[in-house]
Amino acid sequence: MILTFTPNPCVDKTVFVDELALGSKIRSQRCTCIPGGKGINVARAAKALGCDAASLTILGGRPGQHVQDMIVEQDKGKCIPVWVDSPTRTITTVLEEPCHRQTAIFEPGSAITPLDKERLLETFREYVSQALVVTFNGAVSDPVLDDIYAQMIPIAHEAGAATVLDSYGAAFLRAVEAKPFMIKPNLEEAESILQRSLQTPAEQWAAMDEFHQRGIHWVVLSLGEDGARVSGDGFQAHLRPPKIDEVNPVGSGDSLVAAFAVGLHEKWPIQKSAQWGIAAGTANALSWDIGHFTLDEVERLTQQIQEIPRTEECV
């Protein structure tokens, strides 16, 4: 299976309104609620792509129970919870529908104790042997976990699983040193790690070369609506998605990661994984709910992706 790890999940709630008038009482006629967190999004998107995934995550209190119930009941997925005393956060997004403006309120994540961390690692060791691919997703909720990815990645490698890292901040910086199979930084994250500006295609490709030199096999540099630069196994190209009427881009990066994880699970070549990754990210942006796209949509979009070899970008 694919095993995803989310260290900082949430109850992801959206309230739809006509206008957000500060200081007033606002009545909404509609709201939605899904289990949130990058790894949970990856698992949902992987399922949409036809591959089962289990969500390992840290949960606490009644909000944590709500997240677990939604994973099982709404997503029809598998949840592997590690329970802590500190409650799981809620993220509330207010969407003003006429102008499509979003305002998101992020609660603080769970506080984690050293004992919680040990139980997390024990649970991970128990389940990683069942996984062909493990994805490590998002920021951590507590500095206690700054080195958690760096500890988990060698355990996954020892179990024979391919590892995909999509994070930022201190946890990402330390995890890169553990040499995951694949990383997916965006431009800002790559600049933060390498401590230099990466404004031109040549500078960005050189940065990806440096990540390879650090032991990373596949490097995916996310460029938002401009797609991604992808490098690995001798393949190097900038993949651009088709123009779409975007509804919600949130979670598109997670959908991209899901497609790469499926590709590793199915032993696809990197070029096919990249095409499906860009297509899945694009399909995700066509609807409001994260990871709620169809396989037919992704297959159709793969035919519309523009692929520019590195040699053409760096003439």
Coordinates of C-alpha atoms in Angstrom, one line a residue:
M1 CA 0.0 0.0 0.0
I2 CA 0.8 3.7 0.1
L3 CA 1.3 5.0 3.6
T4 CA 0.9 8.7 4.2
F5 CA 2.0 10.5 7.3
T6 CA 0.4 13.8 8.5
P7 CA 1.9 15.3 11.6
N8 CA -0.5 18.3 11.8
P9 CA -4.0 17.3 10.6
C10 CA -7.1 19.3 11.1
V11 CA -10.9 19.4 10.8
D12 CA -11.1 21.3 7.5
K13 CA -14.3 23.4 7.6
T14 CA -15.5 25.8 4.9
V15 CA -18.3 28.3 5.5
F16 CA -19.9 29.8 2.4
V17 CA -21.2 33.4 2.6
D18 CA -22.2 36.2 0.4
E19 CA -20.0 38.8 2.1
L20 CA -17.7 38.8 5.1
A21 CA -18.6 41.9 7.0
L22 CA -16.2 42.2 10.0
G23 CA -17.8 42.8 13.4
S24 CA -21.3 41.6 12.3
K25 CA -23.3 38.4 12.6
I26 CA -23.2 36.5 9.4
R27 CA -25.6 33.6 8.5
S28 CA -24.4 31.0 6.2
Q29 CA -26.7 28.7 4.2
R30 CA -24.1 26.1 3.5
C31 CA -20.9 24.7 5.0
T32 CA -18.7 21.6 4.3
C33 CA -16.3 19.7 6.5
I34 CA -13.6 17.2 5.5
P35 CA -10.6 15.6 7.2
G36 CA -7.7 17.9 6.5
G37 CA -3.9 17.8 6.4
K38 CA -1.5 17.2 3.5
G39 CA -1.0 13.5 3.9
I40 CA -4.7 12.9 4.4
N41 CA -5.2 14.8 1.1
V42 CA -2.6 12.6 -0.6
A43 CA -4.4 9.5 0.6
R44 CA -7.7 10.7 -0.7
A45 CA -6.2 11.7 -4.1
A46 CA -4.4 8.4 -4.4
K47 CA -7.7 6.6 -3.9
A48 CA -9.2 8.7 -6.7
L49 CA -6.3 7.5 -8.9
G50 CA -7.2 3.9 -8.1
C51 CA -4.6 3.0 -5.4
D52 CA -5.3 2.3 -1.8
A53 CA -3.5 4.4 0.9
A54 CA -3.6 4.5 4.6
S55 CA -3.3 7.7 6.7
L56 CA -1.0 7.7 9.7
T57 CA -1.7 10.8 11.7
I58 CA -1.5 12.4 15.1
L59 CA -5.0 13.0 16.6
G60 CA -6.3 14.4 19.9
G61 CA -9.6 15.0 21.6
R62 CA -13.0 15.2 20.0
P63 CA -11.8 17.0 16.9
G64 CA -9.3 14.2 16.4
Q65 CA -12.1 11.6 16.7
H66 CA -14.0 13.7 14.1
V67 CA -11.0 13.5 11.7
Q68 CA -10.7 9.7 12.1
D69 CA -14.5 9.3 11.6
M70 CA -14.4 11.4 8.4
I71 CA -11.4 9.5 7.0
V72 CA -13.3 6.2 7.5
E73 CA -16.8 7.3 6.7
Q74 CA -16.5 10.1 4.1
D75 CA -13.2 9.1 2.4
K76 CA -13.7 5.3 2.8
G77 CA -10.1 5.3 3.8
K78 CA -7.9 3.7 6.5
C79 CA -6.8 5.7 9.4
I80 CA -3.9 4.8 11.7
P81 CA -4.2 7.2 14.6
V82 CA -1.6 8.0 17.2
W83 CA -3.6 9.6 20.1
V84 CA -2.2 12.5 22.1
D85 CA -3.8 14.6 24.9
S86 CA -3.6 17.9 23.0
P87 CA -6.7 18.4 20.7
T88 CA -6.5 18.4 16.9
R89 CA -6.9 21.8 15.4
T90 CA -9.7 23.2 13.2
I91 CA -9.1 25.3 10.1
T92 CA -12.1 27.4 9.2
T93 CA -12.2 28.9 5.7
V94 CA -14.8 31.6 4.9
L95 CA -15.6 31.7 1.2
E96 CA -17.3 34.8 -0.2
E97 CA -19.0 33.2 -3.2
P98 CA -19.7 36.2 -5.4
C99 CA -16.1 37.4 -5.5
H100 CA -14.6 34.0 -4.6
R101 CA -12.4 35.4 -1.9
Q102 CA -11.1 33.1 0.8
T103 CA -10.3 34.0 4.4
A104 CA -8.8 31.1 6.4
I105 CA -8.4 30.9 10.2
F106 CA -5.8 28.4 11.4
E107 CA -5.9 27.2 15.0
P108 CA -2.6 26.1 16.6
G109 CA -1.7 22.4 16.1
S110 CA -1.4 19.8 18.9
A111 CA 1.4 20.0 21.5
I112 CA 3.5 16.9 21.4
T113 CA 5.4 15.3 24.2
P114 CA 8.6 13.2 23.9
L115 CA 6.4 10.2 24.9
D116 CA 4.0 10.9 22.1
K117 CA 6.9 11.0 19.7
E118 CA 8.1 7.6 20.9
R119 CA 4.7 6.1 20.4
L120 CA 4.5 7.6 17.0
L121 CA 7.8 6.0 16.0
E122 CA 6.6 2.7 17.4
T123 CA 3.4 2.8 15.4
F124 CA 5.3 3.8 12.2
R125 CA 7.7 0.8 12.6
E126 CA 4.7 -1.5 13.0
Y127 CA 2.9 -0.3 9.8
V128 CA 5.8 0.7 7.4
S129 CA 6.5 -3.0 6.6
Q130 CA 3.2 -3.1 4.8
A131 CA 4.0 -0.1 2.5
L132 CA 5.7 0.1 -0.9
V133 CA 5.7 3.9 -0.7
V134 CA 5.6 6.3 2.2
T135 CA 4.9 10.0 1.8
F136 CA 5.8 12.6 4.5
N137 CA 3.6 15.6 4.3
G138 CA 3.4 19.1 5.7
A139 CA 4.8 21.0 8.6
V140 CA 5.0 19.7 12.1
S141 CA 2.8 21.1 15.0
D142 CA 5.5 21.2 17.6
P143 CA 9.3 21.7 17.6
V144 CA 9.6 18.3 19.4
L145 CA 8.9 16.8 15.9
D146 CA 11.5 18.9 13.9
D147 CA 13.5 15.7 13.4
I148 CA 10.7 13.2 13.0
Y149 CA 10.9 12.9 9.2
A150 CA 14.7 12.6 9.5
Q151 CA 14.1 9.6 11.9
M152 CA 11.3 8.0 9.9
I153 CA 13.0 8.1 6.4
P154 CA 15.8 5.6 7.3
I155 CA 13.2 3.3 9.0
A156 CA 11.2 3.3 5.7
H157 CA 14.3 2.7 3.6
E158 CA 15.2 -0.2 5.9
A159 CA 11.7 -1.6 5.3
G160 CA 12.2 -1.3 1.5
A161 CA 9.8 1.5 0.9
A162 CA 10.3 4.4 -1.5
T163 CA 10.0 7.8 0.4
V164 CA 8.5 11.0 -0.8
L165 CA 9.0 14.3 1.1
D166 CA 6.7 17.3 0.8
S167 CA 7.3 19.6 3.7
Y168 CA 9.0 22.9 4.7
G169 CA 10.8 24.6 7.5
A170 CA 13.1 22.9 10.0
A171 CA 11.5 19.5 9.5
F172 CA 12.1 19.6 5.7
L173 CA 15.7 20.9 6.1
R174 CA 16.6 18.1 8.4
A175 CA 14.7 15.4 6.4
V176 CA 16.6 16.2 3.2
E177 CA 19.8 15.1 4.9
A178 CA 18.2 11.6 5.4
K179 CA 18.1 11.3 1.5
P180 CA 14.4 10.6 0.7
F181 CA 13.9 9.1 -2.7
M182 CA 11.9 12.1 -3.9
I183 CA 11.3 15.7 -2.7
K184 CA 8.8 18.3 -3.9
P185 CA 9.8 21.8 -2.8
N186 CA 8.3 24.9 -4.2
L187 CA 10.5 27.7 -5.3
E188 CA 10.5 29.5 -1.9
E189 CA 11.3 26.3 0.0
A190 CA 14.2 25.4 -2.4
E191 CA 15.6 28.9 -2.0
S192 CA 15.3 28.6 1.8
I193 CA 17.3 25.3 1.8
L194 CA 20.0 26.4 -0.6
Q195 CA 20.2 29.9 0.7
R196 CA 20.2 31.7 -2.6
S197 CA 17.8 33.2 -5.2
L198 CA 16.5 30.9 -7.9
Q199 CA 14.9 33.3 -10.4
T200 CA 15.9 31.9 -13.8
P201 CA 15.3 28.4 -15.3
A202 CA 19.0 27.8 -15.4
E203 CA 19.3 28.6 -11.6
Q204 CA 16.4 26.4 -10.8
W205 CA 17.8 23.4 -12.8
A206 CA 21.2 23.9 -11.1
A207 CA 19.4 23.8 -7.8
M208 CA 17.8 20.5 -8.7
D209 CA 21.2 19.2 -9.8
E210 CA 22.4 20.1 -6.3
F211 CA 19.6 18.1 -4.7
H212 CA 20.6 15.1 -6.8
Q213 CA 24.2 15.5 -5.6
R214 CA 22.8 15.3 -2.0
G215 CA 21.4 11.9 -2.8
I216 CA 17.8 12.7 -3.9
H217 CA 16.8 10.5 -6.9
W218 CA 13.7 12.4 -8.1
V219 CA 13.4 16.2 -7.7
V220 CA 10.1 17.9 -8.4
L221 CA 10.2 21.7 -8.2
S222 CA 6.7 23.0 -7.9
L223 CA 5.9 26.2 -9.8
G224 CA 2.2 26.6 -8.9
E225 CA 0.0 27.3 -11.9
D226 CA 3.0 27.0 -14.2
G227 CA 3.4 23.3 -13.4
A228 CA 6.7 21.9 -12.2
R229 CA 10.2 21.1 -13.3
V230 CA 10.9 17.4 -12.9
S231 CA 14.3 15.7 -12.8
G232 CA 15.3 12.0 -12.3
D233 CA 16.4 8.9 -14.0
G234 CA 17.8 10.9 -17.0
F235 CA 14.5 12.7 -17.5
Q236 CA 14.5 16.5 -17.2
A237 CA 11.6 18.6 -18.3
H238 CA 9.3 21.4 -17.4
L239 CA 5.6 20.2 -17.5
R240 CA 3.0 22.9 -17.9
P241 CA -0.7 22.2 -17.3
P242 CA -3.5 23.4 -19.7
K243 CA -5.4 26.6 -18.9
I244 CA -8.5 25.9 -16.8
D245 CA -11.3 27.8 -15.0
E246 CA -9.8 27.4 -11.5
V247 CA -12.2 26.8 -8.6
N248 CA -9.8 25.9 -5.8
P249 CA -6.0 25.3 -6.1
V250 CA -5.7 24.2 -2.5
G251 CA -4.5 20.6 -2.4
S252 CA -3.3 20.5 -5.9
G253 CA 0.3 20.0 -4.7
D254 CA -1.0 17.1 -2.6
S255 CA -2.7 15.6 -5.6
L256 CA 0.6 15.9 -7.5
V257 CA 2.4 14.0 -4.7
A258 CA -0.4 11.3 -4.8
A259 CA 0.2 10.7 -8.5
F260 CA 3.9 10.4 -8.0
A261 CA 3.3 8.0 -5.1
V262 CA 1.0 5.9 -7.3
G263 CA 3.7 5.9 -10.0
L264 CA 6.3 4.6 -7.6
H265 CA 3.8 2.0 -6.3
E266 CA 3.1 0.9 -9.8
K267 CA 6.7 1.2 -11.0
W268 CA 5.9 3.8 -13.7
P269 CA 8.7 5.7 -15.3
I270 CA 9.2 9.2 -14.0
Q271 CA 7.9 10.8 -17.2
K272 CA 4.5 9.1 -16.8
S273 CA 4.4 9.9 -13.1
A274 CA 5.1 13.5 -13.9
Q275 CA 2.4 13.7 -16.5
W276 CA -0.1 12.2 -14.1
G277 CA 1.1 14.4 -11.3
I278 CA 0.5 17.6 -13.2
A279 CA -2.8 16.3 -14.5
A280 CA -4.0 15.3 -11.0
G281 CA -3.0 18.7 -9.6
T282 CA -5.0 20.4 -12.4
A283 CA -8.0 18.2 -11.9
N284 CA -8.0 18.9 -8.2
A285 CA -8.3 22.7 -9.0
L286 CA -11.4 22.2 -11.0
S287 CA -13.6 21.6 -7.9
W288 CA -13.8 23.0 -4.4
D289 CA -13.2 19.8 -2.4
I290 CA -9.7 18.5 -2.2
G291 CA -9.0 15.3 -4.0
H292 CA -12.5 14.9 -5.4
F293 CA -11.7 14.3 -9.1
T294 CA -12.2 11.3 -11.4
L295 CA -9.7 9.1 -13.1
D296 CA -11.3 10.0 -16.4
E297 CA -10.6 13.7 -15.8
V298 CA -6.9 13.0 -15.0
E299 CA -6.5 10.8 -18.1
R300 CA -8.0 13.5 -20.3
L301 CA -5.8 16.2 -18.8
T302 CA -2.6 14.2 -19.3
Q303 CA -3.1 14.6 -23.1
Q304 CA -3.1 18.4 -22.7
I305 CA 0.2 18.9 -20.8
Q306 CA 3.0 20.8 -22.4
E307 CA 6.4 19.2 -21.9
I308 CA 9.5 21.3 -22.4
P309 CA 12.9 19.5 -22.1
R310 CA 15.6 21.1 -20.0
T311 CA 17.8 21.5 -23.1
E312 CA 15.2 23.8 -24.7
E313 CA 14.8 25.9 -21.5
C314 CA 18.5 26.4 -21.1
V315 CA 19.6 27.2 -24.6

